[in-house]
Structure formats: C-alpha cells, structure tokens
Coordinates of C-alpha atoms in Angstrom, one line a residue:
M225 CA -8.3 -59.1 -55.3
A226 CA -9.5 -59.3 -58.4
A227 CA -7.0 -59.6 -62.0
G228 CA -6.1 -56.6 -62.6
T229 CA -7.6 -54.5 -59.7
V230 CA -4.9 -50.9 -59.5
L231 CA -5.2 -50.2 -55.2
M232 CA -4.2 -46.5 -55.3
M233 CA -2.9 -45.2 -51.6
A234 CA -2.8 -41.4 -50.8
A235 CA 0.5 -40.5 -50.0
A236 CA 1.3 -39.5 -46.2
P237 CA 1.7 -36.1 -45.8
D238 CA 5.5 -34.6 -45.5
I239 CA 6.0 -33.9 -41.3
S240 CA 8.8 -31.6 -41.2
G241 CA 10.9 -32.4 -37.3
A242 CA 11.0 -28.6 -36.0
E243 CA 7.0 -29.2 -37.1
V244 CA 6.3 -32.7 -34.9
T245 CA 8.6 -30.4 -32.4
D246 CA 6.4 -27.5 -32.5
S247 CA 3.1 -30.2 -32.1
L248 CA 4.3 -31.5 -29.3
L249 CA 5.1 -28.7 -27.4
Y250 CA 2.0 -27.7 -28.0
K251 CA 0.7 -30.8 -26.5
A252 CA 3.2 -29.9 -23.3
D253 CA 2.2 -27.0 -22.9
S254 CA -1.8 -27.0 -22.8
L255 CA -1.3 -30.4 -20.8
R256 CA 0.6 -27.3 -17.2
K257 CA -2.0 -25.4 -17.6
A258 CA -4.7 -27.5 -17.8
Y259 CA -2.5 -29.0 -14.5
L260 CA -1.0 -31.9 -15.5
F261 CA 2.3 -31.6 -15.2
G262 CA 3.1 -35.6 -15.5
K263 CA 1.8 -36.4 -18.7
S264 CA 3.2 -32.9 -19.8
L265 CA 7.1 -33.5 -18.5
R266 CA 6.6 -37.1 -20.4
L267 CA 6.4 -34.8 -24.1
Y268 CA 8.2 -31.9 -23.9
D269 CA 11.4 -34.9 -23.1
Q270 CA 10.0 -36.3 -26.0
A271 CA 10.2 -33.4 -27.8
L272 CA 13.1 -32.2 -26.6
S273 CA 14.3 -35.4 -28.1
S274 CA 12.5 -34.9 -31.8
T275 CA 14.7 -31.4 -32.1
E276 CA 18.9 -31.2 -32.2
D277 CA 18.4 -27.5 -32.7
S278 CA 19.8 -26.0 -29.9
V279 CA 17.5 -22.5 -29.9
S280 CA 14.1 -25.4 -29.4
R281 CA 15.6 -26.9 -27.0
V282 CA 16.8 -23.7 -24.6
M283 CA 13.3 -22.8 -25.0
I284 CA 11.5 -27.0 -24.3
Q285 CA 13.5 -26.8 -21.1
D286 CA 12.3 -23.4 -20.4
S287 CA 9.2 -24.9 -20.1
K288 CA 9.4 -28.0 -19.3
M289 CA 11.0 -26.3 -15.3
L290 CA 7.6 -24.6 -15.7
S291 CA 5.7 -28.2 -15.5
E292 CA 9.1 -29.1 -13.1
N293 CA 8.4 -26.6 -10.7
G294 CA 4.0 -27.4 -11.0
L295 CA 4.4 -31.2 -10.2
G296 CA 6.6 -29.9 -7.1
M297 CA 3.8 -26.6 -5.6
T298 CA 1.6 -29.3 -6.0
D299 CA 3.5 -30.8 -2.6
F300 CA 2.4 -27.4 -0.7
V301 CA -1.6 -26.5 -1.8
L302 CA -3.0 -24.3 0.0
Q303 CA -7.6 -24.3 0.6
P304 CA -8.5 -20.9 1.7
K305 CA -11.9 -20.3 2.5
V306 CA -13.3 -18.9 -1.1
V307 CA -15.5 -15.5 -0.2
A308 CA -16.5 -13.7 -3.2
K309 CA -15.3 -14.3 -7.4
H310 CA -16.3 -12.2 -9.6
K311 CA -14.8 -11.4 -13.7
F312 CA -13.7 -7.4 -14.4
S313 CA -12.4 -5.1 -17.0
L314 CA -8.8 -5.9 -17.2
E315 CA -8.7 -2.0 -18.0
D316 CA -10.5 -1.4 -14.3
F317 CA -9.9 -4.1 -12.5
Y318 CA -8.0 -2.6 -10.0
L319 CA -10.2 -0.6 -8.8
Y320 CA -12.4 -2.2 -7.7
Y321 CA -10.1 -4.0 -4.7
P322 CA -11.0 -2.3 -1.1
L323 CA -8.7 0.8 -1.1
P324 CA -9.1 4.8 -0.2
D325 CA -10.2 6.6 -3.0
K326 CA -8.5 8.1 -6.0
S327 CA -5.1 6.3 -4.7
W328 CA -4.7 3.6 -8.3
R329 CA -3.0 6.2 -11.3
P330 CA -3.7 4.9 -14.4
V331 CA -0.3 5.0 -16.5
P332 CA 1.0 6.7 -17.8
N333 CA 2.3 8.8 -15.3
V334 CA 4.6 10.4 -13.6
F335 CA 5.7 7.0 -12.6
D336 CA 5.7 5.4 -15.5
T337 CA 5.8 6.8 -18.9
L338 CA 5.0 3.9 -20.9
A339 CA 0.9 2.2 -21.5
S340 CA 1.3 -0.8 -23.5
H341 CA 2.1 -3.4 -20.9
P342 CA -0.8 -6.7 -21.4
L343 CA -1.5 -6.1 -17.4
Y344 CA 0.1 -3.6 -16.0
K345 CA -3.0 -0.4 -15.8
A346 CA -1.9 1.0 -12.5
V347 CA 0.8 2.2 -10.1
Y348 CA -0.9 2.9 -6.7
F349 CA 0.0 6.0 -4.8
P350 CA -2.8 7.1 -2.5
D351 CA -2.3 11.2 -1.4
G352 CA -0.1 11.7 2.0
S353 CA 2.5 8.9 0.6
S354 CA 5.5 9.8 0.9
S355 CA 7.4 6.4 -0.6
V356 CA 6.0 4.4 -3.4
Y357 CA 7.0 1.4 -5.3
Y358 CA 5.7 0.4 -8.6
A359 CA 7.1 -1.3 -12.2
A360 CA 8.6 0.6 -14.7
P361 CA 10.7 -0.3 -17.8
D362 CA 14.2 -0.2 -17.9
S363 CA 16.6 0.4 -21.5
D364 CA 15.7 -2.8 -22.9
G365 CA 11.8 -2.2 -21.9
V366 CA 11.7 -4.8 -18.8
M367 CA 10.1 -3.8 -16.5
N368 CA 11.0 -3.8 -13.1
I369 CA 10.5 -2.9 -9.4
C370 CA 10.9 0.5 -8.1
R371 CA 11.5 2.5 -5.0
S372 CA 11.3 6.5 -5.4
E373 CA 11.4 8.3 -2.0
E374 CA 9.8 12.1 -1.5
K375 CA 13.1 14.9 -0.6
D376 CA 11.6 18.2 0.1
S377 CA 10.1 19.5 -2.9
T378 CA 11.5 17.1 -5.7
W379 CA 11.2 13.0 -5.7
S380 CA 14.2 10.1 -5.7
V381 CA 15.9 8.6 -8.0
P382 CA 14.2 5.5 -9.2
A383 CA 15.8 2.8 -7.2
L384 CA 15.6 -0.9 -7.6
L385 CA 15.5 -2.2 -4.6
N386 CA 18.1 -5.3 -4.7
E387 CA 19.8 -8.5 -7.0
Y388 CA 16.7 -10.4 -5.8
M389 CA 14.0 -8.4 -7.4
V390 CA 15.9 -8.3 -10.8
S391 CA 14.9 -11.7 -13.8
S392 CA 15.2 -11.9 -17.0
E393 CA 10.8 -11.2 -17.3
D394 CA 9.1 -8.1 -16.0
E395 CA 8.1 -7.6 -12.5
I396 CA 4.7 -5.7 -11.8
Y397 CA 2.1 -4.6 -9.4
P398 CA 4.0 -4.1 -6.0
M399 CA 2.0 -3.9 -2.8
L400 CA 3.5 -2.9 1.0
S401 CA 1.9 -5.0 3.2
P402 CA -0.4 -3.3 6.0
D403 CA 2.3 -3.4 8.5
G404 CA 5.0 -2.4 5.6
K405 CA 7.2 -6.0 6.7
H406 CA 6.1 -7.8 3.7
L407 CA 5.6 -7.1 -0.2
Y408 CA 4.1 -8.8 -3.0
F409 CA 4.6 -9.0 -6.1
A410 CA 4.0 -10.9 -9.6
S411 CA 6.6 -11.8 -11.9
A412 CA 6.8 -13.8 -14.8
G413 CA 10.4 -14.1 -14.6
L414 CA 11.6 -16.1 -11.0
Y415 CA 10.7 -19.8 -10.2
G416 CA 7.2 -20.3 -11.7
M417 CA 4.5 -22.5 -13.3
G418 CA 4.0 -20.2 -16.3
G419 CA 3.1 -16.4 -16.9
F420 CA 3.1 -14.3 -13.5
D421 CA 3.5 -15.6 -10.6
L422 CA 3.0 -14.2 -7.1
Y423 CA 5.6 -13.5 -4.9
V424 CA 6.3 -12.8 -1.6
S425 CA 9.3 -11.1 0.0
T426 CA 10.2 -10.0 3.7
W427 CA 11.9 -6.9 5.4
N428 CA 15.3 -7.9 7.6
E429 CA 14.8 -5.1 9.9
D430 CA 19.0 -5.3 10.8
Q431 CA 19.6 -6.0 7.1
K432 CA 17.7 -2.9 6.2
E433 CA 17.0 -5.3 3.0
W434 CA 14.0 -6.9 1.0
G435 CA 15.1 -10.7 1.4
P436 CA 14.7 -13.7 -1.3
P437 CA 11.6 -13.5 -2.8
S438 CA 9.4 -16.6 -2.3
N439 CA 6.4 -18.0 -4.7
M440 CA 3.5 -18.0 -2.9
G441 CA 2.2 -21.0 -4.2
M442 CA -1.2 -23.5 -5.0
P443 CA -3.4 -21.8 -5.3
F444 CA -2.5 -18.1 -5.5
S445 CA 0.3 -19.1 -8.5
S446 CA -1.3 -21.0 -11.2
P447 CA -0.2 -22.1 -14.9
F448 CA -2.0 -18.6 -15.6
N449 CA -1.1 -14.4 -14.9
D450 CA -1.7 -14.3 -11.4
F451 CA -1.3 -10.6 -9.8
L452 CA -1.8 -7.7 -7.4
F453 CA -2.3 -10.2 -4.0
I454 CA -3.1 -7.8 -1.0
N455 CA -4.7 -8.7 2.4
T456 CA -7.2 -5.6 3.7
P457 CA -5.8 -3.7 6.9
D458 CA -8.9 -5.1 8.9
G459 CA -6.9 -8.6 8.8
K460 CA -10.3 -10.3 6.9
Y461 CA -9.6 -10.6 3.7
S462 CA -6.6 -11.9 0.6
I463 CA -7.5 -10.6 -2.4
F464 CA -5.0 -11.1 -6.4
A465 CA -6.4 -10.9 -10.0
S466 CA -5.6 -13.8 -12.4
D467 CA -6.3 -14.5 -15.8
R468 CA -7.3 -18.7 -15.2
D469 CA -10.8 -19.3 -16.7
C470 CA -10.3 -15.7 -19.0
T471 CA -10.3 -14.4 -22.2
G472 CA -7.7 -12.2 -22.9
D473 CA -9.8 -8.2 -21.9
S474 CA -10.8 -9.7 -18.5
V475 CA -9.7 -11.0 -15.1
Y476 CA -11.1 -12.6 -12.1
V477 CA -10.8 -10.4 -8.6
Y478 CA -10.7 -13.9 -5.8
V479 CA -11.5 -12.4 -2.2
L480 CA -10.0 -15.1 0.3
E481 CA -10.5 -15.1 4.2
Q482 CA -6.9 -14.8 5.4
E483 CA -4.6 -17.0 6.5
T484 CA -3.4 -16.7 9.5
L485 CA -1.3 -20.3 10.6
P486 CA -1.6 -21.5 6.7
V487 CA -1.2 -25.0 6.5
R488 CA -0.4 -26.4 2.7
K489 CA -1.0 -30.3 1.8
G490 CA 0.2 -32.7 -0.5
V491 CA -3.1 -32.7 -3.7
D492 CA -2.5 -36.0 -5.8
D493 CA -5.6 -35.9 -7.3
V494 CA -6.0 -33.1 -10.2
G495 CA -9.4 -33.8 -10.5
Q496 CA -9.8 -31.9 -7.1
L497 CA -6.0 -29.5 -7.6
R498 CA -8.9 -28.3 -10.5
R499 CA -11.7 -27.6 -7.8
I500 CA -9.0 -25.4 -5.6
M501 CA -7.6 -23.8 -8.4
A502 CA -10.8 -22.6 -9.5
L503 CA -11.6 -20.5 -6.5
D504 CA -15.4 -20.7 -5.9
P505 CA -17.0 -19.2 -3.5
E506 CA -18.7 -21.7 -1.0
E507 CA -21.8 -20.1 -0.1
D508 CA -24.7 -19.9 -2.2
I509 CA -24.1 -17.0 -4.7
T510 CA -28.5 -17.0 -5.0
A511 CA -28.8 -15.7 -1.0
I512 CA -26.9 -12.6 -2.3
D513 CA -28.2 -9.3 1.0
N514 CA -28.7 -6.5 -1.7
S515 CA -28.7 -3.7 0.4
T516 CA -24.1 -3.9 1.4
V517 CA -24.0 -3.2 -2.0
M518 CA -26.8 -0.3 -2.7
P519 CA -25.3 3.3 -2.8
E520 CA -25.2 6.3 -0.3
M521 CA -28.6 8.2 -0.6
D522 CA -31.2 10.4 0.8
P523 CA -32.7 7.2 3.1
D524 CA -36.3 9.7 2.8
D525 CA -36.2 9.4 -1.5
I526 CA -38.0 6.3 -1.1
D527 CA -39.4 5.7 -4.6
T528 CA -35.4 6.0 -6.2
R529 CA -34.5 3.6 -3.4
K530 CA -37.0 1.2 -4.0
Y531 CA -35.8 1.7 -8.2
T532 CA -32.4 1.5 -7.7
D533 CA -32.8 -1.7 -5.5
K534 CA -34.9 -3.7 -8.0
V535 CA -31.6 -2.6 -10.5
A536 CA -29.1 -4.2 -8.3
E537 CA -31.6 -7.0 -7.4
V538 CA -31.4 -8.0 -11.6
R539 CA -28.0 -6.9 -11.7
A540 CA -27.2 -10.0 -8.5
I541 CA -29.4 -12.3 -10.9
R542 CA -27.8 -11.8 -14.4
D543 CA -23.8 -12.4 -12.0
S544 CA -25.3 -15.1 -10.5
I545 CA -26.4 -17.3 -14.5
Y546 CA -23.1 -15.8 -15.4
F547 CA -21.3 -18.2 -12.4
Y548 CA -23.1 -21.0 -12.9
N549 CA -23.1 -21.0 -16.8
V550 CA -19.2 -20.6 -16.0
G551 CA -19.1 -23.2 -13.6
I552 CA -20.6 -25.6 -16.2
D553 CA -18.5 -25.3 -19.0
S554 CA -15.7 -25.8 -16.7
R555 CA -17.0 -29.0 -15.0
R556 CA -17.9 -30.1 -18.3
A557 CA -13.9 -29.3 -19.2
S558 CA -13.1 -32.1 -16.8
F559 CA -16.1 -34.1 -17.6
M560 CA -14.5 -34.8 -21.3
E561 CA -10.8 -35.3 -20.3
S562 CA -11.1 -37.4 -16.8
E563 CA -11.0 -41.2 -17.3
N564 CA -12.2 -41.9 -13.6
S565 CA -15.8 -42.5 -14.0
A566 CA -16.7 -41.6 -10.5
E567 CA -15.2 -38.2 -11.3
R568 CA -17.2 -38.0 -14.3
D569 CA -20.2 -38.9 -12.7
R570 CA -19.6 -36.6 -9.7
L571 CA -19.2 -33.7 -12.5
A572 CA -22.3 -35.3 -14.4
L573 CA -24.0 -34.4 -10.7
E574 CA -22.2 -31.1 -10.4
M575 CA -23.6 -29.9 -13.8
L576 CA -27.4 -31.3 -13.9
W577 CA -27.7 -28.8 -9.3
N578 CA -26.3 -25.6 -12.3
E579 CA -28.6 -25.8 -15.1
S580 CA -31.4 -26.3 -12.1
R581 CA -30.0 -23.2 -10.3
I582 CA -29.7 -21.6 -13.8
H583 CA -33.5 -22.4 -14.3
A584 CA -34.8 -21.2 -11.7
L585 CA -32.7 -17.8 -11.6
Q586 CA -34.5 -17.0 -15.0
D587 CA -37.5 -17.1 -13.8
S588 CA -36.3 -14.3 -10.6
L589 CA -34.7 -12.3 -13.5
E590 CA -37.9 -12.2 -16.0
Y591 CA -40.2 -11.7 -12.5
A592 CA -37.1 -9.1 -10.6
S593 CA -37.2 -7.4 -14.9
A594 CA -41.1 -6.7 -15.4
E595 CA -41.6 -5.5 -11.4
L596 CA -37.9 -3.3 -12.6
Q597 CA -40.5 -2.2 -15.7
K598 CA -43.4 -1.3 -13.5
I599 CA -41.3 1.3 -11.1
E600 CA -40.2 2.3 -14.4
M601 CA -43.6 3.3 -16.4
E602 CA -44.7 4.1 -12.2
F603 CA -42.2 7.2 -11.9
L604 CA -43.3 8.7 -15.7
F605 CA -46.8 8.3 -14.5
K606 CA -46.2 10.5 -12.1
G607 CA -43.7 12.7 -14.6
I608 CA -40.5 12.4 -13.1
V609 CA -37.9 11.8 -16.0
L610 CA -35.2 9.8 -14.0
D611 CA -31.2 10.6 -15.0
P612 CA -30.1 7.5 -16.5
D613 CA -27.1 8.2 -16.1
Q614 CA -26.4 9.5 -12.3
L615 CA -28.5 6.6 -11.5
M616 CA -26.6 4.4 -13.1
T617 CA -23.1 5.6 -12.0
E618 CA -24.0 5.3 -8.4
A619 CA -25.3 1.5 -8.3
D620 CA -22.3 1.4 -11.1
R621 CA -20.1 2.1 -7.5
E622 CA -20.8 -1.2 -6.6
V623 CA -20.7 -4.4 -7.5
K624 CA -22.3 -7.5 -6.5
G625 CA -20.5 -10.3 -5.1
A626 CA -20.5 -14.0 -5.3
S627 CA -20.7 -14.3 -1.3
S628 CA -23.9 -12.4 0.8
N629 CA -20.8 -11.5 3.0
Y630 CA -19.0 -9.4 0.5
A631 CA -19.3 -6.0 -2.3
F632 CA -17.0 -5.0 -4.9
T633 CA -17.6 -1.5 -4.7
K634 CA -15.5 0.5 -7.6
M635 CA -13.3 3.5 -6.8
N636 CA -12.3 6.6 -8.5
P637 CA -8.9 6.2 -10.4
G638 CA -6.3 9.2 -9.6
P639 CA -4.8 11.8 -11.6
D640 CA -1.3 11.9 -13.1
P641 CA 0.7 13.1 -9.3
D642 CA 2.0 16.2 -9.8
I643 CA 5.2 15.9 -8.7
V644 CA 9.3 16.4 -9.5
I645 CA 10.7 12.6 -10.1
E646 CA 15.0 13.2 -9.9
K647 CA 16.2 12.0 -13.7
P648 CA 19.1 9.2 -13.5
V649 CA 22.4 9.8 -14.2
R650 CA 22.0 6.7 -17.5
K651 CA 25.7 4.6 -17.2
F652 CA 26.2 2.6 -21.1
D653 CA 25.6 -0.6 -20.1
Y654 CA 28.7 -2.8 -21.7
T655 CA 27.4 -6.4 -20.5
F656 CA 27.1 -8.2 -24.4
R657 CA 23.7 -9.0 -25.6
I658 CA 21.3 -9.5 -28.5
L659 CA 19.5 -6.9 -28.6
P660 CA 16.3 -5.1 -31.0
E661 CA 18.3 -1.9 -32.1
G662 CA 22.7 -2.7 -31.8
R663 CA 24.4 0.0 -29.7
F664 CA 28.0 1.7 -29.8
A665 CA 30.3 1.5 -27.5
E666 CA 30.1 4.9 -25.6
D667 CA 33.2 5.0 -24.5
N668 CA 36.2 2.5 -26.9
T669 CA 38.7 2.2 -24.6
L670 CA 39.1 -1.4 -23.3
P671 CA 39.3 -2.0 -19.6
E672 CA 43.3 -3.1 -18.3
G673 CA 44.3 -7.1 -17.9
I674 CA 43.4 -10.0 -20.3
V675 CA 39.7 -9.1 -22.7
Y676 CA 38.4 -11.3 -25.4
Q677 CA 36.3 -10.1 -28.2
I678 CA 35.0 -10.5 -31.3
Q679 CA 35.4 -9.3 -34.6
I680 CA 32.9 -8.8 -37.0
F681 CA 33.6 -6.8 -39.6
S682 CA 36.2 -4.3 -41.2
L683 CA 35.2 -1.7 -43.8
S684 CA 36.3 0.7 -46.0
A685 CA 33.7 3.9 -44.5
R686 CA 32.3 3.7 -41.1
T687 CA 29.0 1.0 -40.6
N688 CA 25.6 2.1 -38.9
V689 CA 23.5 0.6 -36.6
K690 CA 21.6 -1.4 -38.3
E691 CA 24.1 -2.9 -40.0
L692 CA 25.5 -4.2 -36.0
H693 CA 22.6 -6.7 -36.2
G694 CA 21.1 -5.9 -32.5
L695 CA 24.8 -6.4 -31.2
S696 CA 25.9 -4.8 -28.0
P697 CA 28.3 -3.1 -27.1
V698 CA 30.2 -2.8 -30.4
F699 CA 33.7 -1.2 -30.3
E700 CA 34.6 0.8 -33.6
E701 CA 38.7 1.6 -34.1
I702 CA 40.5 3.7 -37.0
T703 CA 43.4 1.9 -38.6
P704 CA 46.3 3.9 -39.6
S705 CA 44.9 2.5 -43.1
G706 CA 41.9 4.4 -43.4
R707 CA 40.0 1.9 -42.1
Y708 CA 37.1 0.5 -39.8
V709 CA 37.3 -2.0 -37.9
Y710 CA 34.7 -3.2 -35.3
R711 CA 34.0 -6.2 -32.6
A712 CA 31.7 -6.3 -30.7
G713 CA 31.8 -7.3 -26.5
V714 CA 34.0 -7.2 -23.9
F715 CA 34.8 -10.7 -22.5
R716 CA 37.4 -12.1 -19.7
T717 CA 37.8 -15.4 -20.7
Y718 CA 39.0 -17.7 -23.1
N719 CA 35.6 -19.9 -22.9
D720 CA 33.1 -17.0 -22.0
V721 CA 34.6 -15.2 -25.9
L722 CA 33.6 -19.1 -27.3
S723 CA 30.2 -19.8 -26.4
N724 CA 29.3 -16.1 -27.4
L725 CA 31.0 -16.6 -31.2
N726 CA 28.5 -19.1 -32.6
K727 CA 25.3 -16.1 -31.4
V728 CA 27.0 -13.9 -33.4
K729 CA 27.7 -16.0 -36.4
R730 CA 24.2 -17.1 -36.6
L731 CA 23.3 -13.3 -36.7
G732 CA 24.6 -13.0 -40.6
F733 CA 28.5 -12.2 -39.0
R734 CA 29.8 -16.2 -40.4
T735 CA 33.3 -14.6 -40.9
A736 CA 33.2 -13.6 -37.1
F737 CA 36.5 -14.3 -35.3
I738 CA 38.1 -14.1 -31.3
V739 CA 41.0 -11.3 -30.5
A740 CA 42.5 -11.0 -27.9
F741 CA 44.1 -7.4 -26.0
L742 CA 46.9 -6.6 -23.2
D743 CA 45.8 -3.9 -21.1
G744 CA 44.9 -2.1 -24.5
E745 CA 47.1 -3.3 -26.1
Q746 CA 46.1 -6.2 -29.3
I747 CA 47.7 -9.9 -28.7
P748 CA 47.6 -13.2 -30.4
V749 CA 44.9 -15.1 -29.0
P750 CA 46.7 -17.9 -27.7
R751 CA 49.0 -16.0 -25.8
A752 CA 46.4 -14.7 -24.5
R753 CA 45.1 -18.2 -23.5
T754 CA 48.8 -19.0 -21.9
L755 CA 48.6 -16.0 -20.0
E756 CA 44.7 -16.6 -18.4
K757 CA 45.7 -20.9 -17.7
Q758 CA 49.0 -18.9 -15.8
G759 CA 46.7 -16.4 -13.9
H760 CA 47.4 -13.5 -15.9
A761 CA 44.6 -10.8 -14.6
V762 CA 42.1 -14.4 -13.4
T763 CA 39.4 -14.1 -10.8
S764 CA 37.7 -17.6 -10.2
Y765 CA 34.7 -18.2 -8.0
Q766 CA 32.6 -20.5 -6.3
I767 CA 28.7 -20.1 -4.6
C768 CA 28.0 -21.3 -1.3
I769 CA 24.7 -22.2 -0.5
V770 CA 23.6 -22.6 2.9
P771 CA 20.1 -24.4 3.2
Y772 CA 17.5 -24.6 5.5
E773 CA 17.3 -28.1 6.0
D774 CA 20.9 -31.2 5.4
A775 CA 19.4 -31.2 1.8
L776 CA 19.0 -28.5 -1.4
P777 CA 15.7 -27.8 -2.7
D778 CA 14.4 -29.8 -5.3
L779 CA 14.5 -26.6 -7.9
T780 CA 18.2 -25.3 -7.0
V781 CA 19.5 -27.6 -9.2
P782 CA 17.8 -27.5 -12.0
A783 CA 17.8 -23.3 -11.1
I784 CA 22.0 -23.9 -11.8
E785 CA 21.7 -25.8 -14.6
Q786 CA 19.2 -23.7 -16.8
L787 CA 22.3 -20.9 -16.5
C788 CA 25.2 -22.8 -16.8
G789 CA 24.8 -26.7 -17.1
K790 CA 26.2 -29.1 -15.2
K791 CA 28.5 -27.5 -12.6
D792 CA 30.5 -30.1 -9.3
I793 CA 28.8 -29.5 -6.0
A794 CA 30.4 -30.3 -2.9
R795 CA 29.0 -31.6 0.9
S796 CA 30.3 -29.3 3.5
V797 CA 29.9 -28.6 7.0
K798 CA 31.2 -24.1 8.0
D799 CA 30.0 -23.5 12.2
G800 CA 28.2 -26.5 12.0
K801 CA 26.1 -25.6 9.1
T802 CA 25.5 -27.3 5.8
V803 CA 26.9 -26.2 3.1
Y804 CA 26.6 -26.8 -0.4
I805 CA 30.1 -25.4 -2.6
V806 CA 29.0 -24.7 -6.5
G807 CA 31.9 -24.4 -9.2
T808 CA 34.1 -23.1 -10.7
F809 CA 32.9 -20.1 -12.2
D810 CA 35.0 -17.9 -14.1
S811 CA 32.6 -15.2 -14.7
K812 CA 31.3 -12.5 -12.4
E813 CA 28.7 -11.4 -14.0
L814 CA 27.4 -15.7 -14.2
V815 CA 27.5 -15.9 -10.8
D816 CA 25.7 -12.9 -10.0
R817 CA 23.1 -14.8 -12.1
V818 CA 22.9 -17.7 -11.1
I819 CA 23.2 -16.9 -7.3
V820 CA 19.9 -14.3 -8.2
A821 CA 18.1 -17.5 -9.5
I822 CA 19.2 -19.9 -6.5
K823 CA 17.9 -17.6 -4.1
A824 CA 14.8 -17.9 -5.7
T825 CA 14.3 -22.2 -5.3
D826 CA 14.5 -20.8 -1.1
V827 CA 17.2 -21.1 0.3
A828 CA 18.8 -19.1 4.0
D829 CA 21.7 -18.2 2.3
V830 CA 23.9 -17.8 -0.5
Y831 CA 27.1 -16.3 -1.2
S832 CA 29.8 -16.4 -3.4
V833 CA 33.8 -17.1 -2.8
R834 CA 37.0 -15.7 -5.1
L835 CA 39.5 -18.6 -4.8
E836 CA 42.3 -16.2 -4.8
D837 CA 40.8 -14.6 -1.8
Q838 CA 40.7 -18.1 -0.2
D839 CA 44.5 -19.1 -1.3
K840 CA 45.8 -16.0 1.1

C-alpha cells in the first residue's frame, strides 16, 4: 500500500439477535414446505441456540415438531393413481365435488353464523338429513366439530364429539364416509406437518363413540392446507382439496383412484417425494373426451350443440396450457434447488417436453378459436341471437378435468336451512387463560379445599374489562375498608400457580403475587404449601399408554414433552400387555390435554389413574 493511503471500510450493519432468529426460522419454515425436513431441523436447532426468549423458543419448538412429524411420515407414503387435478376458486371449490345438488349451505347459515374463516366456506347438509356434522366457532373463536340431530320440530343443541376431536386450533370440513363408519376432517391443531392436515376417525360400535383420529399421511397431508376429503359412494374415487402450489385465493381439487388395500412405502429421495406430493395426473391431459363434460340439451338442436362443443374444446385447451405451464414452473423450482446432476438433467428434459406440448396446444387453441368465431358468425347470418349468459351458465356446470375419464361438474349451492336449533345454556369457563378480552368471574365464590390465586392489584374504585389485559377469570372482592381487590385464576397446586405467575407479570402486572385459600378463607402461602405436601385436598395422577406394539410411537414422547416438559416414563406389563406409565401429574386439566395429544400419535389406548385410588 502506498504511503499516505487511507483504507476506508464500511461498518457492518448491526443485526440484532431477534433478526438472526427470525431469519433462521423463516429459512427453516421454507425448507419444511419444500419437504427438506432434515435440513429444516438443523436450522430450527440453530434458531433455538440463537435466543433465550421463552416465547420465541416455544414457537420454534412447535415449528420444529412439524418437521419431525413430516420426516416421520416420509416412511409411510402412499403413491395413488391420480385421475384428475383442477384449480378452482377458494370461494366455491366445494361445489365441484360429486355430491347431491344444493347440498352445500354457504356460510353464514343457521349452523355457522360467521363468514370470516379463510378456508371454511360451507356446511354439507343435503335435503332430508336427520343429523349433521359441521364446524362452528367456540367462545374463543376456535372452530370445533359439532353434531346436531333432528328432534321433532327442532334440532338438538350442537354437541362436541369428544376430546379426541378438540385441539387448540381449528377443525373444519367434517365429512362422513358413505357407510357412516369413518369421519374425515381437517385440523390445524392435531399433530401434522403444518397448516391443515387430513385426519380420519373410525366409529367404535361397542363404545358408541368416535375413536382417536389418525393423520392420513402423505400425499393427503402436506406442510400446506389440506382439507375436505371424501370417498365417492361408487367406491371409485378419493377427492380432496389443497392450496399447495396455489395462490391464496385458489385451491386444487385432486381426484385419485380409491385404494382398497393401500400400500405405503418409505421415500428417501426429495425429488421423488415432491413428484408424489404434486399429484399430477398420469394420463396425457390433451386427450380429453369433451362429450363427458357437456350440459344436457335438446339433441335436435344441432347448431347449438355444435357451438357448446366448440366452447368446451376451447376451454379444455386453455386448461391444458395452464396445466403444462404450472408443471414447468414446478420443475424449474426443483431444478434450481437440486444439487444432483442426474436429477437436473431429468427435470430439464421434462421442461422441454412440456414446452413442446404447449406449442402444439397453442396452435390447436388458435384453430379452435377461429372455428368458434366462424360458428358465431353463422348464427348471426341466420338472424339467431344467442343468449350468451344462459349458454355460458350451462357450460360452466362442467369444467374439464385432467383426464378423459373424469369431469368436474359444478353443482348449485343450497339455501340456508329452514330449521330451528336449540340454544345451549352456556356455562362460564373458569380455566385460567389469556384472551383477547379479559373476563370477570360470574361467581366469585371459591371452591373448597386449597386454592391458589394471583393477586393483580387493589384499587379504591372498581376497574373495567380493559384493565384486565386479557386475564380470565378475574375475581373481585370488596374489603371492609371499601377497596376492590382483584385476583386471577383458580389453581389447585403451588407449582401450577407459580408456572403462570410470570405470564401475568409480563402483561404489565409487575407487582402481582400469589395468595392462598383454604375452604374460601385466605391463609398464608407457606401454610397452604405445607398442607398441600401433606396431601390435603390434592390429587395426583399418572397416565398409562398401551401401544399397538411393544415400543411407543416416535411422536409420543415429543408430544408429552411439548405440553409438560420431560416426565418420568416407566415400562410395565399388565394383563399380558405392555404399558408405559407417565408422571406423576398434579393437574387433571393438564392430564386431559396430554391424553388428547398422546391419542393423536396413534396408540392402542391411553388413560389416567389417580394414585389415591391405586393406594387403596
């Protein structure tokens, strides 16, 4: 360097730890959606190492579990024969399912009075139904599956099915199988790969109850939103919708040959897995039999049929061009990501083949469009004025599929059912929660036994809901001096109240503290803890898991740890069956939540026992 030369270096931009974490999480999520589950797991681990923020770590752990689930599902992949695939608007895609006309009731309706859900657009309720399964929001806005039955002149109070079907997120589009023995639905809260996954529950005739739902696995479930699965009554097809490879306002509807004895195999190659998950039809989509998609009309009206035939042909060619363009885009994305030279060569050849088909189809489209214009001119020459709205409405009832063996028929939506549903008597939920809007307890009376609460403040005047910062339930007490004391929650153990104290403080109640009661009378916290340790009004539980085989499923332990951290798990044998014993637990509420999570991991049975009962 010459003397006197000054070297100027730009300062590196400051990047916060939160930005690093967000970047890692974004990349990991993108890899998960590209089916690169192993690579995404490594980035999730890096994201966990980059932050000590407890809220961020919980979110990262939840996302990591989605990739772990996806990686596990690659060992059991079905490769069905794809009959057809077509893109529809999200607003009315359900009308193209082969179900009775006017059987879909768009929301809002008498069952679901809201119309704000991004995916759930209608309730399936054919005329003559005596029962209905549907999704409706609870008091917190979470969609749950409900059932209602006809009772004389009214319909029964909507009832949740059972604990298996309830998660912390939405369940939507419940559909019964033609024989009534299986219930298909989509859930964003049960264990899956992200978004909505597809699940099936089987009716247990002995118990008169729906069994634990099982994830339907790949290719039905994906890291995207997958929903509205049916098997057609004739046993030919399985049909479902997904927004994979779609914009936000559209979905693909897939038609697959129904598998009577499905065979699932492990898939290690990411390229092969992507091809399976794309669910592209196997047949040449240019060979479409237009006669299968024409609306009914007078067979003697040859000129009109000639016109509608040509309209259908033009639309079919346009659909085919669009399909091949989508295929090129998909393969181009895979080509850019692949590091395997053989894989890249194969993708390049497939793109060239698709481009050659597009050129041929464009020539066909130009010719067919000219023929259509010629027919229209012949009508005008004869003095016949076509009613384009009526003809196009009829033509729209049929949309080309991706195969000569299937056509999508558009049905009509039905009206809001003219029925009366009994209104439930709502009971106040005293479970401690943080909601968008806080709630005061309906009854300020405390239950008997040892109870802990979190005192948030004491004021000289009554407060309002806004000042609760989302806490529910909040109890109000007026002291003899006229002050208003406010306490949140009802907790049965000191560990339970302690685990929620920081949540309350983070809401802005920095001086919040724990108080204790015995049979409604306040007592010192140390005394309550002593009585608790002596077994005063405290119940402990263990969870017993019976697997289908000797070992627990891979997802069971992560499911337990996600809800309650690491727990002791002991292996035992009862009545000749292998049983895994988890716990102990002090909270029955937590036990119930863990049981629901374990059931979703596909075990033979899971139940709780009270240690007090065992001691007897």
